[in-house]
Amino acid sequence: MAADDKIENKSEELKGKAKETVGKATDDKDLQAEGQTDQAKGNVKQAGEKIKDVFKKD
């Protein structure tokens, strides 16, 4: 299940990057901000998974 979570989190980050890029290209500040938010959420979730991995190794 952890691998599925990691894939989902990375997907959210990449989706956010795409939204941000489209927002910049179309001068849509709302879409750009939404993309940045999605990226941040994905990054935070990935960090959480890394922390879990550290404690599982012990």
mmCIF file of N, CA, C and O in Angstrom:
data_model
loop_
_atom_site.group_PDB
_atom_site.id
_atom_site.type_symbol
_atom_site.label_atom_id
_atom_site.label_comp_id
_atom_site.label_asym_id
_atom_site.label_seq_id
_atom_site.Cartn_x
_atom_site.Cartn_y
_atom_site.Cartn_z
ATOM 1 N N MET A 1 0.820 -1.187 0.000
ATOM 2 C CA MET A 1 0.000 0.000 0.000
ATOM 3 C C MET A 1 0.867 1.255 0.000
ATOM 4 O O MET A 1 0.500 2.262 -0.580
ATOM 5 N N ALA A 2 2.006 1.223 0.619
ATOM 6 C CA ALA A 2 2.874 2.401 0.678
ATOM 7 C C ALA A 2 3.321 2.821 -0.718
ATOM 8 O O ALA A 2 3.391 4.013 -1.005
ATOM 9 N N ALA A 3 3.609 1.855 -1.576
ATOM 10 C CA ALA A 3 4.027 2.181 -2.942
ATOM 11 C C ALA A 3 2.895 2.876 -3.683
ATOM 12 O O ALA A 3 3.136 3.828 -4.431
ATOM 13 N N ASP A 4 1.670 2.416 -3.471
ATOM 14 C CA ASP A 4 0.518 3.065 -4.103
ATOM 15 C C ASP A 4 0.382 4.503 -3.629
ATOM 16 O O ASP A 4 0.090 5.401 -4.421
ATOM 17 N N ASP A 5 0.599 4.732 -2.337
ATOM 18 C CA ASP A 5 0.526 6.082 -1.784
ATOM 19 C C ASP A 5 1.592 6.972 -2.400
ATOM 20 O O ASP A 5 1.337 8.127 -2.735
ATOM 21 N N LYS A 6 2.798 6.435 -2.535
ATOM 22 C CA LYS A 6 3.900 7.214 -3.102
ATOM 23 C C LYS A 6 3.600 7.595 -4.557
ATOM 24 O O LYS A 6 3.857 8.727 -4.961
ATOM 25 N N ILE A 7 3.040 6.669 -5.298
ATOM 26 C CA ILE A 7 2.694 6.946 -6.698
ATOM 27 C C ILE A 7 1.596 8.000 -6.769
ATOM 28 O O ILE A 7 1.663 8.929 -7.575
ATOM 29 N N GLU A 8 0.608 7.862 -5.917
ATOM 30 C CA GLU A 8 -0.491 8.827 -5.888
ATOM 31 C C GLU A 8 0.011 10.223 -5.504
ATOM 32 O O GLU A 8 -0.388 11.217 -6.105
ATOM 33 N N ASN A 9 0.907 10.297 -4.546
ATOM 34 C CA ASN A 9 1.451 11.582 -4.115
ATOM 35 C C ASN A 9 2.276 12.228 -5.225
ATOM 36 O O ASN A 9 2.178 13.432 -5.450
ATOM 37 N N LYS A 10 3.077 11.446 -5.906
ATOM 38 C CA LYS A 10 3.888 11.968 -7.010
ATOM 39 C C LYS A 10 2.981 12.424 -8.145
ATOM 40 O O LYS A 10 3.223 13.461 -8.761
ATOM 41 N N SER A 11 1.919 11.670 -8.372
ATOM 42 C CA SER A 11 0.957 12.041 -9.404
ATOM 43 C C SER A 11 0.306 13.381 -9.094
ATOM 44 O O SER A 11 0.130 14.222 -9.981
ATOM 45 N N GLU A 12 -0.038 13.585 -7.827
ATOM 46 C CA GLU A 12 -0.642 14.853 -7.413
ATOM 47 C C GLU A 12 0.336 16.011 -7.631
ATOM 48 O O GLU A 12 -0.050 17.076 -8.114
ATOM 49 N N GLU A 13 1.594 15.766 -7.323
ATOM 50 C CA GLU A 13 2.612 16.792 -7.523
ATOM 51 C C GLU A 13 2.754 17.141 -9.015
ATOM 52 O O GLU A 13 2.796 18.315 -9.384
ATOM 53 N N LEU A 14 2.811 16.117 -9.853
ATOM 54 C CA LEU A 14 2.963 16.348 -11.291
ATOM 55 C C LEU A 14 1.730 17.010 -11.896
ATOM 56 O O LEU A 14 1.847 17.869 -12.778
ATOM 57 N N LYS A 15 0.554 16.629 -11.418
ATOM 58 C CA LYS A 15 -0.678 17.262 -11.878
ATOM 59 C C LYS A 15 -0.662 18.742 -11.509
ATOM 60 O O LYS A 15 -1.055 19.591 -12.309
ATOM 61 N N GLY A 16 -0.190 19.044 -10.325
ATOM 62 C CA GLY A 16 -0.078 20.426 -9.886
ATOM 63 C C GLY A 16 0.890 21.219 -10.745
ATOM 64 O O GLY A 16 0.632 22.376 -11.095
ATOM 65 N N LYS A 17 2.000 20.593 -11.108
ATOM 66 C CA LYS A 17 2.983 21.256 -11.969
ATOM 67 C C LYS A 17 2.368 21.573 -13.329
ATOM 68 O O LYS A 17 2.571 22.662 -13.873
ATOM 69 N N ALA A 18 1.578 20.631 -13.849
ATOM 70 C CA ALA A 18 0.921 20.851 -15.135
ATOM 71 C C ALA A 18 -0.087 21.998 -15.038
ATOM 72 O O ALA A 18 -0.141 22.866 -15.920
ATOM 73 N N LYS A 19 -0.862 22.022 -13.965
ATOM 74 C CA LYS A 19 -1.830 23.112 -13.770
ATOM 75 C C LYS A 19 -1.124 24.458 -13.679
ATOM 76 O O LYS A 19 -1.571 25.446 -14.253
ATOM 77 N N GLU A 20 -0.024 24.475 -12.941
ATOM 78 C CA GLU A 20 0.718 25.724 -12.796
ATOM 79 C C GLU A 20 1.235 26.201 -14.158
ATOM 80 O O GLU A 20 1.134 27.380 -14.494
ATOM 81 N N THR A 21 1.759 25.283 -14.939
ATOM 82 C CA THR A 21 2.290 25.620 -16.251
ATOM 83 C C THR A 21 1.198 26.156 -17.173
ATOM 84 O O THR A 21 1.389 27.173 -17.848
ATOM 85 N N VAL A 22 0.050 25.481 -17.187
ATOM 86 C CA VAL A 22 -1.068 25.946 -18.008
ATOM 87 C C VAL A 22 -1.556 27.300 -17.506
ATOM 88 O O VAL A 22 -1.863 28.192 -18.307
ATOM 89 N N GLY A 23 -1.610 27.473 -16.206
ATOM 90 C CA GLY A 23 -2.019 28.746 -15.631
ATOM 91 C C GLY A 23 -1.102 29.881 -16.045
ATOM 92 O O GLY A 23 -1.561 30.978 -16.381
ATOM 93 N N LYS A 24 0.208 29.609 -16.053
ATOM 94 C CA LYS A 24 1.164 30.628 -16.494
ATOM 95 C C LYS A 24 0.982 30.942 -17.972
ATOM 96 O O LYS A 24 1.008 32.100 -18.378
ATOM 97 N N ALA A 25 0.802 29.895 -18.775
ATOM 98 C CA ALA A 25 0.688 30.074 -20.218
ATOM 99 C C ALA A 25 -0.575 30.834 -20.606
ATOM 100 O O ALA A 25 -0.579 31.587 -21.581
ATOM 101 N N THR A 26 -1.637 30.637 -19.856
ATOM 102 C CA THR A 26 -2.918 31.279 -20.182
ATOM 103 C C THR A 26 -3.189 32.511 -19.315
ATOM 104 O O THR A 26 -4.255 33.107 -19.423
ATOM 105 N N ASP A 27 -2.225 32.873 -18.493
ATOM 106 C CA ASP A 27 -2.350 34.008 -17.576
ATOM 107 C C ASP A 27 -3.555 33.851 -16.650
ATOM 108 O O ASP A 27 -4.253 34.795 -16.336
ATOM 109 N N ASP A 28 -3.776 32.593 -16.225
ATOM 110 C CA ASP A 28 -4.869 32.272 -15.295
ATOM 111 C C ASP A 28 -4.255 32.112 -13.910
ATOM 112 O O ASP A 28 -3.733 31.057 -13.555
ATOM 113 N N LYS A 29 -4.308 33.175 -13.126
ATOM 114 C CA LYS A 29 -3.679 33.184 -11.807
ATOM 115 C C LYS A 29 -4.306 32.167 -10.854
ATOM 116 O O LYS A 29 -3.620 31.580 -10.030
ATOM 117 N N ASP A 30 -5.625 31.950 -10.982
ATOM 118 C CA ASP A 30 -6.297 30.977 -10.115
ATOM 119 C C ASP A 30 -5.805 29.560 -10.391
ATOM 120 O O ASP A 30 -5.530 28.795 -9.465
ATOM 121 N N LEU A 31 -5.701 29.202 -11.658
ATOM 122 C CA LEU A 31 -5.224 27.863 -12.026
ATOM 123 C C LEU A 31 -3.768 27.694 -11.612
ATOM 124 O O LEU A 31 -3.371 26.630 -11.123
ATOM 125 N N GLN A 32 -2.987 28.738 -11.789
ATOM 126 C CA GLN A 32 -1.589 28.702 -11.385
ATOM 127 C C GLN A 32 -1.470 28.465 -9.877
ATOM 128 O O GLN A 32 -0.689 27.625 -9.435
ATOM 129 N N ALA A 33 -2.260 29.175 -9.103
ATOM 130 C CA ALA A 33 -2.244 29.014 -7.644
ATOM 131 C C ALA A 33 -2.722 27.624 -7.240
ATOM 132 O O ALA A 33 -2.172 27.005 -6.321
ATOM 133 N N GLU A 34 -3.744 27.133 -7.922
ATOM 134 C CA GLU A 34 -4.251 25.787 -7.635
ATOM 135 C C GLU A 34 -3.170 24.748 -7.903
ATOM 136 O O GLU A 34 -2.991 23.793 -7.138
ATOM 137 N N GLY A 35 -2.437 24.936 -8.974
ATOM 138 C CA GLY A 35 -1.342 24.023 -9.294
ATOM 139 C C GLY A 35 -0.256 24.044 -8.237
ATOM 140 O O GLY A 35 0.270 22.999 -7.844
ATOM 141 N N GLN A 36 0.073 25.231 -7.750
ATOM 142 C CA GLN A 36 1.085 25.342 -6.707
ATOM 143 C C GLN A 36 0.613 24.666 -5.426
ATOM 144 O O GLN A 36 1.396 24.010 -4.735
ATOM 145 N N THR A 37 -0.668 24.803 -5.128
ATOM 146 C CA THR A 37 -1.234 24.154 -3.934
ATOM 147 C C THR A 37 -1.168 22.640 -4.072
ATOM 148 O O THR A 37 -0.791 21.935 -3.129
ATOM 149 N N ASP A 38 -1.537 22.122 -5.245
ATOM 150 C CA ASP A 38 -1.484 20.677 -5.472
ATOM 151 C C ASP A 38 -0.054 20.160 -5.316
ATOM 152 O O ASP A 38 0.162 19.091 -4.739
ATOM 153 N N GLN A 39 0.903 20.916 -5.828
ATOM 154 C CA GLN A 39 2.301 20.504 -5.704
ATOM 155 C C GLN A 39 2.726 20.457 -4.242
ATOM 156 O O GLN A 39 3.384 19.505 -3.817
ATOM 157 N N ALA A 40 2.336 21.471 -3.498
ATOM 158 C CA ALA A 40 2.702 21.516 -2.076
ATOM 159 C C ALA A 40 2.094 20.340 -1.323
ATOM 160 O O ALA A 40 2.765 19.708 -0.493
ATOM 161 N N LYS A 41 0.827 20.035 -1.619
ATOM 162 C CA LYS A 41 0.180 18.890 -0.957
ATOM 163 C C LYS A 41 0.925 17.600 -1.272
ATOM 164 O O LYS A 41 1.157 16.773 -0.390
ATOM 165 N N GLY A 42 1.257 17.414 -2.543
ATOM 166 C CA GLY A 42 1.987 16.212 -2.940
ATOM 167 C C GLY A 42 3.334 16.120 -2.254
ATOM 168 O O GLY A 42 3.738 15.040 -1.800
ATOM 169 N N ASN A 43 4.026 17.242 -2.154
ATOM 170 C CA ASN A 43 5.341 17.256 -1.501
ATOM 171 C C ASN A 43 5.233 16.924 -0.019
ATOM 172 O O ASN A 43 6.058 16.180 0.514
ATOM 173 N N VAL A 44 4.239 17.472 0.650
ATOM 174 C CA VAL A 44 4.057 17.205 2.075
ATOM 175 C C VAL A 44 3.731 15.728 2.296
ATOM 176 O O VAL A 44 4.279 15.087 3.201
ATOM 177 N N LYS A 45 2.875 15.192 1.460
ATOM 178 C CA LYS A 45 2.522 13.774 1.594
ATOM 179 C C LYS A 45 3.729 12.885 1.338
ATOM 180 O O LYS A 45 3.925 11.869 2.019
ATOM 181 N N GLN A 46 4.557 13.259 0.352
ATOM 182 C CA GLN A 46 5.763 12.478 0.077
ATOM 183 C C GLN A 46 6.722 12.523 1.263
ATOM 184 O O GLN A 46 7.338 11.513 1.605
ATOM 185 N N ALA A 47 6.840 13.682 1.876
ATOM 186 C CA ALA A 47 7.705 13.804 3.053
ATOM 187 C C ALA A 47 7.201 12.902 4.177
ATOM 188 O O ALA A 47 7.993 12.252 4.867
ATOM 189 N N GLY A 48 5.887 12.850 4.345
ATOM 190 C CA GLY A 48 5.301 11.970 5.352
ATOM 191 C C GLY A 48 5.617 10.513 5.088
ATOM 192 O O GLY A 48 5.923 9.748 6.013
ATOM 193 N N GLU A 49 5.562 10.121 3.825
ATOM 194 C CA GLU A 49 5.886 8.738 3.460
ATOM 195 C C GLU A 49 7.356 8.437 3.752
ATOM 196 O O GLU A 49 7.696 7.349 4.217
ATOM 197 N N LYS A 50 8.231 9.400 3.487
ATOM 198 C CA LYS A 50 9.661 9.198 3.754
ATOM 199 C C LYS A 50 9.904 9.021 5.252
ATOM 200 O O LYS A 50 10.724 8.201 5.660
ATOM 201 N N ILE A 51 9.200 9.798 6.049
ATOM 202 C CA ILE A 51 9.338 9.676 7.506
ATOM 203 C C ILE A 51 8.866 8.298 7.957
ATOM 204 O O ILE A 51 9.516 7.643 8.779
ATOM 205 N N LYS A 52 7.747 7.844 7.411
ATOM 206 C CA LYS A 52 7.254 6.504 7.752
ATOM 207 C C LYS A 52 8.290 5.447 7.399
ATOM 208 O O LYS A 52 8.510 4.501 8.161
ATOM 209 N N ASP A 53 8.916 5.600 6.222
ATOM 210 C CA ASP A 53 9.918 4.643 5.780
ATOM 211 C C ASP A 53 11.110 4.583 6.739
ATOM 212 O O ASP A 53 11.638 3.510 7.010
ATOM 213 N N VAL A 54 11.511 5.719 7.252
ATOM 214 C CA VAL A 54 12.646 5.772 8.184
ATOM 215 C C VAL A 54 12.321 4.960 9.426
ATOM 216 O O VAL A 54 13.144 4.181 9.910
ATOM 217 N N PHE A 55 11.121 5.115 9.954
ATOM 218 C CA PHE A 55 10.756 4.405 11.168
ATOM 219 C C PHE A 55 10.488 2.919 10.912
ATOM 220 O O PHE A 55 10.652 2.101 11.821
ATOM 221 N N LYS A 56 10.103 2.552 9.712
ATOM 222 C CA LYS A 56 9.895 1.135 9.403
ATOM 223 C C LYS A 56 11.200 0.375 9.330
ATOM 224 O O LYS A 56 11.238 -0.803 9.600
ATOM 225 N N LYS A 57 12.274 1.046 8.968
ATOM 226 C CA LYS A 57 13.581 0.389 8.830
ATOM 227 C C LYS A 57 14.171 0.018 10.174
ATOM 228 O O LYS A 57 15.003 -0.864 10.277
ATOM 229 N N ASP A 58 13.776 0.696 11.232
ATOM 230 C CA ASP A 58 14.340 0.406 12.560
ATOM 231 C C ASP A 58 13.767 -0.840 13.167
ATOM 232 O O ASP A 58 12.879 -1.431 12.977
#
